Coordinates of C-alpha atoms and ligand atoms in Angstrom, one line a residue:
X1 CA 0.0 0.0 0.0
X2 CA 2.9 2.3 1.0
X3 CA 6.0 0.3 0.8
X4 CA 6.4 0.0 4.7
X5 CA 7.6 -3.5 5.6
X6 CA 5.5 -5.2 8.3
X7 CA 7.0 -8.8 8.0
X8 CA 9.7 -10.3 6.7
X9 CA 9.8 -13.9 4.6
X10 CA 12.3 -16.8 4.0
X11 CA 14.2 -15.8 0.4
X12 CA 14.6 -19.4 -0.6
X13 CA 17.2 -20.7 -2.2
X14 CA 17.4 -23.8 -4.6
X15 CA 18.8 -26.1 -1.7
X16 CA 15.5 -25.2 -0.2
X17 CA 13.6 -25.8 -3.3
X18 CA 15.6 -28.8 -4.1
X19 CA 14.2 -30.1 -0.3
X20 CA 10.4 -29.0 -0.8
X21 CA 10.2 -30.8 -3.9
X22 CA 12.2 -34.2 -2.3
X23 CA 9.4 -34.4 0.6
X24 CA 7.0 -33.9 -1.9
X25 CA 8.1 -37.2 -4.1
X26 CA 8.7 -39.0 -0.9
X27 CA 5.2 -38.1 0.2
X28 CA 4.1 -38.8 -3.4
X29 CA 5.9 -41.8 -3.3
X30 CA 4.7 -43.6 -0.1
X31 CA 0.3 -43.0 -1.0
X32 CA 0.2 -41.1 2.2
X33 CA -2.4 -38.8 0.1
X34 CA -1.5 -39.8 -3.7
X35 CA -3.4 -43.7 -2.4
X36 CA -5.7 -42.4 0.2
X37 CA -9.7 -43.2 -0.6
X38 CA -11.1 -40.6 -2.7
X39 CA -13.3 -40.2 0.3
X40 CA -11.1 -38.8 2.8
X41 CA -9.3 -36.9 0.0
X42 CA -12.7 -35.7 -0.5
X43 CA -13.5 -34.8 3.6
X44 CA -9.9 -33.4 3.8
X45 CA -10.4 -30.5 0.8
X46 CA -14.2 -30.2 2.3
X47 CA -12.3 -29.2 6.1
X48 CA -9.8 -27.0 3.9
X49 CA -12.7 -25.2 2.8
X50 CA -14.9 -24.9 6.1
X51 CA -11.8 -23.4 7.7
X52 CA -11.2 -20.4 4.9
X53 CA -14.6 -19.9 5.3
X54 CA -14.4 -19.8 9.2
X55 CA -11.5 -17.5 9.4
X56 CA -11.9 -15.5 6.1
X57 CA -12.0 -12.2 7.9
X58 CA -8.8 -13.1 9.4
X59 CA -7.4 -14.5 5.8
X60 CA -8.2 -11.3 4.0
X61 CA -6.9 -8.7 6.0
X62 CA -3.7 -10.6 6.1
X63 CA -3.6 -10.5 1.9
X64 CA -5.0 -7.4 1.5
X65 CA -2.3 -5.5 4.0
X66 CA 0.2 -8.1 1.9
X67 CA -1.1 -7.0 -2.0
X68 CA -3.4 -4.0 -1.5
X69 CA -6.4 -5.5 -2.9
X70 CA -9.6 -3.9 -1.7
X71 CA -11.2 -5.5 1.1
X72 CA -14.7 -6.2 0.1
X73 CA -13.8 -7.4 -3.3
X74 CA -10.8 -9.4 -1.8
X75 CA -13.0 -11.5 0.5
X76 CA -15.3 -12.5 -2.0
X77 CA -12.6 -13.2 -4.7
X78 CA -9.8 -14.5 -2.4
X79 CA -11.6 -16.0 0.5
X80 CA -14.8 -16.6 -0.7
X81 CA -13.6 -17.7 -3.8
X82 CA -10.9 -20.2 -2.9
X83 CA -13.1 -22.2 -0.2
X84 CA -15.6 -22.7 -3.5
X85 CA -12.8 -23.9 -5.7
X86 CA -12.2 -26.5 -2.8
X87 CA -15.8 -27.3 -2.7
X88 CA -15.9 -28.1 -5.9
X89 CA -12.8 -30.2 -6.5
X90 CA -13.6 -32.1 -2.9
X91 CA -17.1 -33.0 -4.6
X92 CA -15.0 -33.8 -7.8
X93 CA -12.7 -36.3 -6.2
X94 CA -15.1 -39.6 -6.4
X95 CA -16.4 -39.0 -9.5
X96 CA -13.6 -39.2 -11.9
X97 CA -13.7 -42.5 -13.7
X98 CA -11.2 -44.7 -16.0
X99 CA -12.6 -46.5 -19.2
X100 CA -12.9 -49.6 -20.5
X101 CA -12.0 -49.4 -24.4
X102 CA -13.9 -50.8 -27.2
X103 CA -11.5 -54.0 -28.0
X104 CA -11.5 -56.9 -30.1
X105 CA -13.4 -59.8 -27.9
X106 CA -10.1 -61.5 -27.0
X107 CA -8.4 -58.0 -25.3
X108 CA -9.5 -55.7 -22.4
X109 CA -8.1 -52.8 -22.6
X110 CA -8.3 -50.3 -19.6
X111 CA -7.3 -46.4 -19.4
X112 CA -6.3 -45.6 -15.7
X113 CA -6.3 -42.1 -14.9
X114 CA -3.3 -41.5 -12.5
X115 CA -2.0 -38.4 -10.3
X116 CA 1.3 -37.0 -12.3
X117 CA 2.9 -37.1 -9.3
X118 CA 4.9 -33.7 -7.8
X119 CA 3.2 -30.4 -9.5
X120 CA 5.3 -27.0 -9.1
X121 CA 3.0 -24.0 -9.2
X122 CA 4.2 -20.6 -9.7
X123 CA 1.8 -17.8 -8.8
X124 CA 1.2 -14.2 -9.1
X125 CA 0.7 -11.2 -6.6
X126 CA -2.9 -9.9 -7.8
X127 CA -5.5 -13.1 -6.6
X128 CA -3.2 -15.3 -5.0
X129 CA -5.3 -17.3 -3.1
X130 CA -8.2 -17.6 -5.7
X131 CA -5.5 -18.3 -8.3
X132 CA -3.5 -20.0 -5.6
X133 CA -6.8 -22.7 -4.6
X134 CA -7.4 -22.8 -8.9
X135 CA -3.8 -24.8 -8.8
X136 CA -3.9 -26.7 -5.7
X137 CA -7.5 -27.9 -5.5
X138 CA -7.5 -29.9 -8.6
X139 CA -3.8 -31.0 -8.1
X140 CA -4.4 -31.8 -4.2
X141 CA -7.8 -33.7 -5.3
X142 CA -6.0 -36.1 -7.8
X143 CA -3.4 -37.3 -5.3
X144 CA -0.8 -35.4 -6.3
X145 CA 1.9 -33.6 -4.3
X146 CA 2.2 -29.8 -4.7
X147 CA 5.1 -27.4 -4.6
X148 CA 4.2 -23.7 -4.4
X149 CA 6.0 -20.6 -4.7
X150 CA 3.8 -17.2 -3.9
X151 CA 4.7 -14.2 -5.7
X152 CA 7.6 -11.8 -3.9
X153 CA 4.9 -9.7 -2.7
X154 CA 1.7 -11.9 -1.9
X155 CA 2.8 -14.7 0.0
X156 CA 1.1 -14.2 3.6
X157 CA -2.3 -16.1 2.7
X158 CA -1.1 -19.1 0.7
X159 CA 1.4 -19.7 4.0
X160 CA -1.4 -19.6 6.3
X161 CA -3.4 -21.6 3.7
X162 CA -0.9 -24.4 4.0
X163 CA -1.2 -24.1 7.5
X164 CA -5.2 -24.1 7.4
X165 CA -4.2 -27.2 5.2
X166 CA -2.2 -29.3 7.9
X167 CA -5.3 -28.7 10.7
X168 CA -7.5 -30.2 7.9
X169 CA -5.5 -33.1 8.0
X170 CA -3.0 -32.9 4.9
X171 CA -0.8 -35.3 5.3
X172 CA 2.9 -33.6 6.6
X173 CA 4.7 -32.5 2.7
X174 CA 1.4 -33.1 0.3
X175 CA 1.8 -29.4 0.2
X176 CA 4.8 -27.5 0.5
X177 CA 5.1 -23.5 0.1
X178 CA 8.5 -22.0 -0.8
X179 CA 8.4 -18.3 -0.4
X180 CA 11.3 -15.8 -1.9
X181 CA 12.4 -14.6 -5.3
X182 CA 11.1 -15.5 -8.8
X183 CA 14.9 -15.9 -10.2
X184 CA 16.1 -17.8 -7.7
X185 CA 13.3 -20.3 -5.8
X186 CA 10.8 -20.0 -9.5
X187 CA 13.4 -20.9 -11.5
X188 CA 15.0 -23.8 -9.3
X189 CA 11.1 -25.5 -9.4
X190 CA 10.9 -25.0 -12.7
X191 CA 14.5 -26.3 -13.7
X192 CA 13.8 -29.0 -10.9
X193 CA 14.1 -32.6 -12.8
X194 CA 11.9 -33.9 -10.1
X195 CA 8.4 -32.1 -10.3
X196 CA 6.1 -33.8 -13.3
X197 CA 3.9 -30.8 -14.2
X198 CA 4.5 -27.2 -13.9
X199 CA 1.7 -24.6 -13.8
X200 CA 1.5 -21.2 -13.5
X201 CA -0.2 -18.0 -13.9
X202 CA 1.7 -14.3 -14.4
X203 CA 3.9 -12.7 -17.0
X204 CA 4.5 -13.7 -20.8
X205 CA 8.5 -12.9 -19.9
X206 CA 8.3 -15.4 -17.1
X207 CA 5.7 -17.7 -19.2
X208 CA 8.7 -17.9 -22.0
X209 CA 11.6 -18.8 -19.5
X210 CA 9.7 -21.6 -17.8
X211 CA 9.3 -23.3 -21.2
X212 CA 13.2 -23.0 -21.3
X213 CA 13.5 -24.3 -18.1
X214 CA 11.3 -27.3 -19.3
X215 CA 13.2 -28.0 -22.1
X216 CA 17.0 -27.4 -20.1
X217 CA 15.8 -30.0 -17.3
X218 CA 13.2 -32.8 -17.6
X219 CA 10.9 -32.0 -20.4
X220 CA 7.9 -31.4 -17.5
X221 CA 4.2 -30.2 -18.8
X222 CA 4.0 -26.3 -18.3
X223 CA 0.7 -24.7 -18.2
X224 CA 1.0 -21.2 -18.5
X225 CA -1.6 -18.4 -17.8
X226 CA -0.2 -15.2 -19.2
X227 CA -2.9 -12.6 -19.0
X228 CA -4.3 -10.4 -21.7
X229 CA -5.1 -7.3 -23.7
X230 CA -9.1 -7.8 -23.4
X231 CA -11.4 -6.2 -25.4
X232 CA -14.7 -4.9 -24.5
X233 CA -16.8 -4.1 -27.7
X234 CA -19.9 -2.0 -27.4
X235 CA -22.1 -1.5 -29.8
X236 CA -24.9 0.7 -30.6
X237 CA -27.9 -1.7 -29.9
X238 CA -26.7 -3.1 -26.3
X239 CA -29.9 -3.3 -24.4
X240 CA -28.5 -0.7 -21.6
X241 CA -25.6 1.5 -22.9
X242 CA -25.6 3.1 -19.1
X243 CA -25.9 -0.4 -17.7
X244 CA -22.9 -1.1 -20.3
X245 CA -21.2 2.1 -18.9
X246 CA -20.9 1.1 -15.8
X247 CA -20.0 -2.3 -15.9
X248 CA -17.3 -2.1 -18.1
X249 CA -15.5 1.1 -16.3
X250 CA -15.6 -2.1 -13.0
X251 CA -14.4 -4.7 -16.2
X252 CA -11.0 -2.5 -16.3
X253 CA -11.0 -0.4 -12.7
X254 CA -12.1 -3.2 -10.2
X255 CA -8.9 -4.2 -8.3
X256 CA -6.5 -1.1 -10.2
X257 CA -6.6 -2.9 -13.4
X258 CA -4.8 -5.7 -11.7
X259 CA -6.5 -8.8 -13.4
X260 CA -5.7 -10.6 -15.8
X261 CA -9.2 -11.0 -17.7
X262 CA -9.5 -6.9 -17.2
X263 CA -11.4 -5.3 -20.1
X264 CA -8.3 -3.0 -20.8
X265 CA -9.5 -1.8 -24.8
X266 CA -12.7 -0.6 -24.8
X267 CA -13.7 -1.0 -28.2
X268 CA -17.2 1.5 -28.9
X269 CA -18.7 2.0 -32.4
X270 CA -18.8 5.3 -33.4
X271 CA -21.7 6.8 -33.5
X272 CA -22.5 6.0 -29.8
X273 CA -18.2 7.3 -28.4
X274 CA -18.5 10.5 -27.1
X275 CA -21.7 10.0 -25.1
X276 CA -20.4 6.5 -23.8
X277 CA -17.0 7.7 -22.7
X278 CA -18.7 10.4 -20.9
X279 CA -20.8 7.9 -19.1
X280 CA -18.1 5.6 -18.4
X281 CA -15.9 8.6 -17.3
X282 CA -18.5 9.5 -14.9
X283 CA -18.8 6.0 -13.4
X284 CA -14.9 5.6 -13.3
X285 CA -14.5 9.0 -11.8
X286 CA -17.2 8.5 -8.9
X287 CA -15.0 6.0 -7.7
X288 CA -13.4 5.9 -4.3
X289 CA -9.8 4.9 -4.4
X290 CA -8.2 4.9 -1.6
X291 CA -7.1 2.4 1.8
X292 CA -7.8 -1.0 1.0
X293 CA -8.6 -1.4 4.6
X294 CA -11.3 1.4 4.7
X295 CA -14.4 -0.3 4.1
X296 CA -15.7 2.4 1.8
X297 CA -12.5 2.2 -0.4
X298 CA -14.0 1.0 -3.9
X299 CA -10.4 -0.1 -5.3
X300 CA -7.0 -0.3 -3.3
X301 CA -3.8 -0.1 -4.0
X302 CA -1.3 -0.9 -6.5
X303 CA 1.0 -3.4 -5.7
X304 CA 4.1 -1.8 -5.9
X305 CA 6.4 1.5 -6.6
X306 CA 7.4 -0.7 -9.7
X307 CA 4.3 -1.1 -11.0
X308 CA 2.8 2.4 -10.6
X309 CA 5.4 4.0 -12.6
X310 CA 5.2 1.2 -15.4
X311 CA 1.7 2.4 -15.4
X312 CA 2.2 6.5 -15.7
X313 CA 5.0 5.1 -18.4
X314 CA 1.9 3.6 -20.3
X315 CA 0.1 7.0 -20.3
X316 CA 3.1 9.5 -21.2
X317 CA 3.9 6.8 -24.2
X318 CA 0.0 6.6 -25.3
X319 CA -0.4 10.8 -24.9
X320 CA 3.4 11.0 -27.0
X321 CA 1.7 8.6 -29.7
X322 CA -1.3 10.8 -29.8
X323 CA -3.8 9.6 -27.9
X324 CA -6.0 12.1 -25.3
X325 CA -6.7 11.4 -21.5
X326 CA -10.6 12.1 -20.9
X327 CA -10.5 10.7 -17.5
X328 CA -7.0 10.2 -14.7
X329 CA -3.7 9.8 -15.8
X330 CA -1.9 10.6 -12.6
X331 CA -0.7 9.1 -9.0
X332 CA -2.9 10.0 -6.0
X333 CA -0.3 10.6 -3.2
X334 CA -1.5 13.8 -1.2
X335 CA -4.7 12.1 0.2
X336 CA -3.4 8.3 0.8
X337 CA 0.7 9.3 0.8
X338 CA 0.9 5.4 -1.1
X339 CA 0.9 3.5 -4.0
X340 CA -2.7 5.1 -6.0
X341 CA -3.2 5.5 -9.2
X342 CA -6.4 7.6 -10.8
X343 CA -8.6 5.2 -13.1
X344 CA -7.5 6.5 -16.1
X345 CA -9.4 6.9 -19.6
X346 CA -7.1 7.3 -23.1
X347 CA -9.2 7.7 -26.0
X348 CA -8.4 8.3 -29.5
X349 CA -5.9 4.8 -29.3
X350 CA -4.7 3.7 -32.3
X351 CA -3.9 -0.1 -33.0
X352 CA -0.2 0.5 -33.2
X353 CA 0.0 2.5 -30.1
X354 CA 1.8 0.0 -26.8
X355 CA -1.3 0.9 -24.5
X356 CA -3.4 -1.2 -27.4
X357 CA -1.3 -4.1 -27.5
X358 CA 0.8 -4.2 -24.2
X359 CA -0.9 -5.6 -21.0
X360 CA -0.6 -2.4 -18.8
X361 CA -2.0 -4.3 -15.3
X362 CA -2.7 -1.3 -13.9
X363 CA -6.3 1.3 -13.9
X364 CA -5.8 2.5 -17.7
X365 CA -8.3 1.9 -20.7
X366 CA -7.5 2.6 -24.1
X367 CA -10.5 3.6 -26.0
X368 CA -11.0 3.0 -29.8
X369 CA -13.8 4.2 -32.1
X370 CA -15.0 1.4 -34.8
X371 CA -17.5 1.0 -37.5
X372 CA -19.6 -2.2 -38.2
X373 CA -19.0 -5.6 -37.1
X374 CA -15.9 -6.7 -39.3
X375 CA -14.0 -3.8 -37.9
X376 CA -15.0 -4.4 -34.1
X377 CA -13.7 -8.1 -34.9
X378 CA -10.3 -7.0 -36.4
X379 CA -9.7 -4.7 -33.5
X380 CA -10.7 -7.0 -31.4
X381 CA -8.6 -9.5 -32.9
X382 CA -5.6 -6.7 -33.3
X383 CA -3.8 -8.5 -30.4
X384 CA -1.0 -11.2 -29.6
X385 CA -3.3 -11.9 -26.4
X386 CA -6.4 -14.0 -26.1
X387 CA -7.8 -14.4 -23.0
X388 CA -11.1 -12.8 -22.3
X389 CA -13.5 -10.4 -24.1
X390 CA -16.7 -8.7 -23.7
X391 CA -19.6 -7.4 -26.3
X392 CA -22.6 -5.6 -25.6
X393 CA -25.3 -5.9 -28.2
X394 CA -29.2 -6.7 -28.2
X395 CA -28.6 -8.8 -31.4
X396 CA -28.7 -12.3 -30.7
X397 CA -27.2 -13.0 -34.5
X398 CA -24.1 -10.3 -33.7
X399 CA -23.4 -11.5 -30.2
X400 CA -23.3 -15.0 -31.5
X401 CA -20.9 -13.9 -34.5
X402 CA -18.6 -12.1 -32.6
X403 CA -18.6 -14.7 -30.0
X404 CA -17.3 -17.0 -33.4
X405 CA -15.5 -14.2 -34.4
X406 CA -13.2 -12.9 -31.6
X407 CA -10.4 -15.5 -30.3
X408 CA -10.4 -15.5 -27.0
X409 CA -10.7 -17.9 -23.7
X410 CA -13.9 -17.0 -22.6
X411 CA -16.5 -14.1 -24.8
X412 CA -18.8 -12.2 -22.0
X413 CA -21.7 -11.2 -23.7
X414 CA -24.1 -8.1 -22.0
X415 CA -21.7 -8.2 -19.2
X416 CA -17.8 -8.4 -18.0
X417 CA -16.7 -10.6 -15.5
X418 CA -17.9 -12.8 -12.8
X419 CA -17.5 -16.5 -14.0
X420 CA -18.0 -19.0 -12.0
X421 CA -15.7 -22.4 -11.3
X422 CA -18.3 -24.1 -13.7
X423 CA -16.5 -22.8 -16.8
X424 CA -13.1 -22.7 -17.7
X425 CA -10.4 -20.1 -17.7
X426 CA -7.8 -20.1 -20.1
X427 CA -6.5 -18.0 -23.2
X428 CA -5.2 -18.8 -26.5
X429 CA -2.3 -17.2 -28.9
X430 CA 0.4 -15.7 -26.2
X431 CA -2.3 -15.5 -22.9
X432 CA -1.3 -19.0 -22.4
X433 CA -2.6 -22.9 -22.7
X434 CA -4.6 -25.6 -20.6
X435 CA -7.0 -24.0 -18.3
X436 CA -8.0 -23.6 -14.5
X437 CA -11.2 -24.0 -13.0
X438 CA -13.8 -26.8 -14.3
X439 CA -13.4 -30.4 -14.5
X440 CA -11.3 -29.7 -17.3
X441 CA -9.0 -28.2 -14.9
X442 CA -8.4 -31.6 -14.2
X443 CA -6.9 -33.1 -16.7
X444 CA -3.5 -31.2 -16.2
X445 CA -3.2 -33.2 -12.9
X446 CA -3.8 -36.8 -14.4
X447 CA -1.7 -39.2 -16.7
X448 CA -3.4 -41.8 -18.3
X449 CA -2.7 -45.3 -18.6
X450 CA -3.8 -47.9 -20.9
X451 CA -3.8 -51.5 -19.4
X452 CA -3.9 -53.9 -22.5
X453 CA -4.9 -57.2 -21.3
X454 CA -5.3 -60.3 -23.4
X455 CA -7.8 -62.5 -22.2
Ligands
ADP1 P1 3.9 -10.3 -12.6 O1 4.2 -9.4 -13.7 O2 2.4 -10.7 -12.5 O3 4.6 -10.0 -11.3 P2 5.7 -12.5 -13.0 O4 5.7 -13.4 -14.1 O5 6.9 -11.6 -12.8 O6 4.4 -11.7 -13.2 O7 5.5 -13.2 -11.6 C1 4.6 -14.2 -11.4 C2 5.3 -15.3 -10.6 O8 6.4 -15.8 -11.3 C3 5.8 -14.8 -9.2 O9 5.6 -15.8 -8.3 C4 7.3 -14.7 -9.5 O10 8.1 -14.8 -8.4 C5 7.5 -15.8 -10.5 N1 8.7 -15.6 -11.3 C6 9.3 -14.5 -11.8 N2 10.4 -14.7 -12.5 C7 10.5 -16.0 -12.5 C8 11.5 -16.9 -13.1 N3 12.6 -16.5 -13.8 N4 11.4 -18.2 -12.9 C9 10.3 -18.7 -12.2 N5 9.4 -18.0 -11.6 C10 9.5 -16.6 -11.7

């Protein structure tokens, strides 16, 4: 929020790496959780959950003070949301079947579907215990053993998850959390020739170096999550252009711009732009920014000195290549005296400008004006992301072709946000591969095997 220190954390090294990921194969090795029934697999993620749930309060104010999220929307999404995702994998556990193939008469053939073993998962400052629960629920629920290493500067709640885990009766290194730096502890996990599967969610940089690291070490699975360059097309026709206004300006703003699936190009055909940037302005402006602890803040901090001034860097760049600021553009530091950044507005964008095709992470939407539907789909499409978009139109034909039309993980249509574990998250192009949430989720954590049995 500020940049004052109020704890300090463990800066693994790889010897410590090296030793999270051995007690993970031994664990792995000797069934203590990767044999257990799927029924107490299943009541252990249940008592995870229960105990988030009892001491969310508690859970929250520890992340939030750790990443500056704002508290009301961190204890839905971080608290709230990671004792669902361990609902919903601990009701997941004893239903996951193996097949019998269609053989010849003489054969059986069987597919087993087995835990991978040790999974390393590398996660990112802005959700970490909803992205956090997205890795380890589905990994924990298969049998596997985890590895995880918290971002620098969100680590507080995953290590008092781990701890919530042990009371729920995890068996001793199922789960173990190395804290410290990204160069040193991230890349010894992912050059690690003993964890199976890596996944992860945060950078494209990053995203690129752990595919090196795959190919330098054991050849493991990596699942990457990258993030994105959203766009949120409005059209003309949407049912409720002030319902559309506001909506959006909380698809970008909500958490400073910090999230991954944020509606950061507003895309708005022409003949309705002026009038809806003014009424987006006007819902992005009303907005109070401010202590993520003050339970009237509406959005909290940015997460660090770093960060804010990558941010301002977007907007002097995006002004220099022409484009105008109708809303923001600067730090807030006399009234909070920390990291705060104005939701900021940038119209006139054009497709070659960096704040169109750079993911800013941060409270800045670049506005482009468009004309008919093939040009909404270009723009949209204008992008080496593909993670998330929106459209807002009262044409069931349009929303449909643009939902064909725009490549991207998941299409909102006459809204922005809010998905549910249900449906799966995961981009295409450069925001990433394989996907969290969903039983597809699964799949990342589970080999199969074919028995071939002649009879
Ligand atoms: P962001 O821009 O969201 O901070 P990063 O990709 O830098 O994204 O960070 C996401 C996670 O990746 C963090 O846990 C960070 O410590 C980790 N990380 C950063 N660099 C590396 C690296 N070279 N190897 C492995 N993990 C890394």
């Amino acid at each position: 929020m500020d940049g004052a220190a109020f704890t300090t954390l463990e800066r693994a090294n790889a010897q410590d790496v090296d030793r999270a990921v051995a007690a993970a194969r031994r664990a792995f090795d000797d069934g203590r959780w990767s044999r257990a029934a799927p029924a107490e697999r299943k009541r252990v993620l249940h008592r995870i959950a229960d105990i988030i749930e009892e001491r969310a309060l508690e859970l929250t104010v520890l992340g939030v003070r750790d990443n500056g999220t704002e508290f009301n929307m961190a204890l839905k999404a971080e608290a709230g949301s990671a004792a669902g995702t361990f609902r919903y994998y601990a009701e997941a556990v004893d239903k996951i079947y193996g097949e019998v193939a269609p053989t010849a008469e003489d054969v059986l053939g069987l597919v087993h579907r087995e835990p991978v073993g040790v999974v390393g998962a590398i996660v990112p400052w802005n959700f970490p215990l909803m992205i956090g629960a997205w890795k380890l629920a589905p990994a924990l629920a298969t049998g596997n053993s985890v590895v995880l290493k918290p971002a620098e500067t969100a680590s507080l709640s995953l290590l008092k998850l781990a701890e919530y885990c042990m009371e729920a009766g995890l068996p001793d290194g199922v789960l173990n959390v190395v804290t410290g730096q990204g160069s040193v502890a991230g890349e010894a996990l992912a050059l690690s020739m003993d964890v199976d599967v890596l996944v992860f969610t945060g950078s494209g940089a990053t995203g690129r170096r752990l595919l090196e690291y795959s190919a330098r070490s054991n050849l493991k699975r990596v699942y990457l999550e990258l993030g994105g360059k959203s766009p949120n097309v409005v059209f003309a026709d949407a049912p409720d252009l002030e319902k559309a206004a506001a909506v959006s300006a909380m698809g970008i703003f909500r958490n400073s711009g910090q999230v991954c699936v944020a509606g950061s190009r507003l895309l708005v055909e022409r003949s309705i732009h002026d009038d809806f940037v003014a009424a987006l302005s006007r819902h992005a402006g009303a907005l109070r920014v401010g202590d993520p602890l003050d339970l009237g803040s509406q959005v909290g901090a940015i997460n660090s000195l770093d960060q804010l001034e990558g941010n301002l860097g977007f907007v002097a760049d995006a002004t220099a290549q022409g484009a105008e600021i109708a809303l923001g553009g600067g730090r807030i530091l006399e009234s909070t005296g920390g990291y705060y950044m104005e939701p900021t507005v940038l119209t006139g964008v054009a497709p070659d400008n960096r704040v169109f095709r750079e993911e800013v992470f941060g409270p800045v939407l670049a506005v482009t004006a468009f004309d008919g539907d093939e040009e909404a789909i270009a723009l949209a499409n204008a992008t080496d992301y593909g993670l998330a978009a929106g459209v807002w139109t009262g044409n069931l034909g349009r929303a449909h072709r643009m939902v064909r039309g725009i490549r991207a993980g998941i299409v909102h249509v006459n809204t922005y946000g809010g998905s549910d574990n249900t449906v799966p998250l995961g981009g295409v192009k450069q925001s990433g591969n394989g996907h969290d949430k969903s039983l597809h989720a699964i799949d990342k954590y589970l080999d199969l095997k074919t028995a071939w049995i002649q009879l």
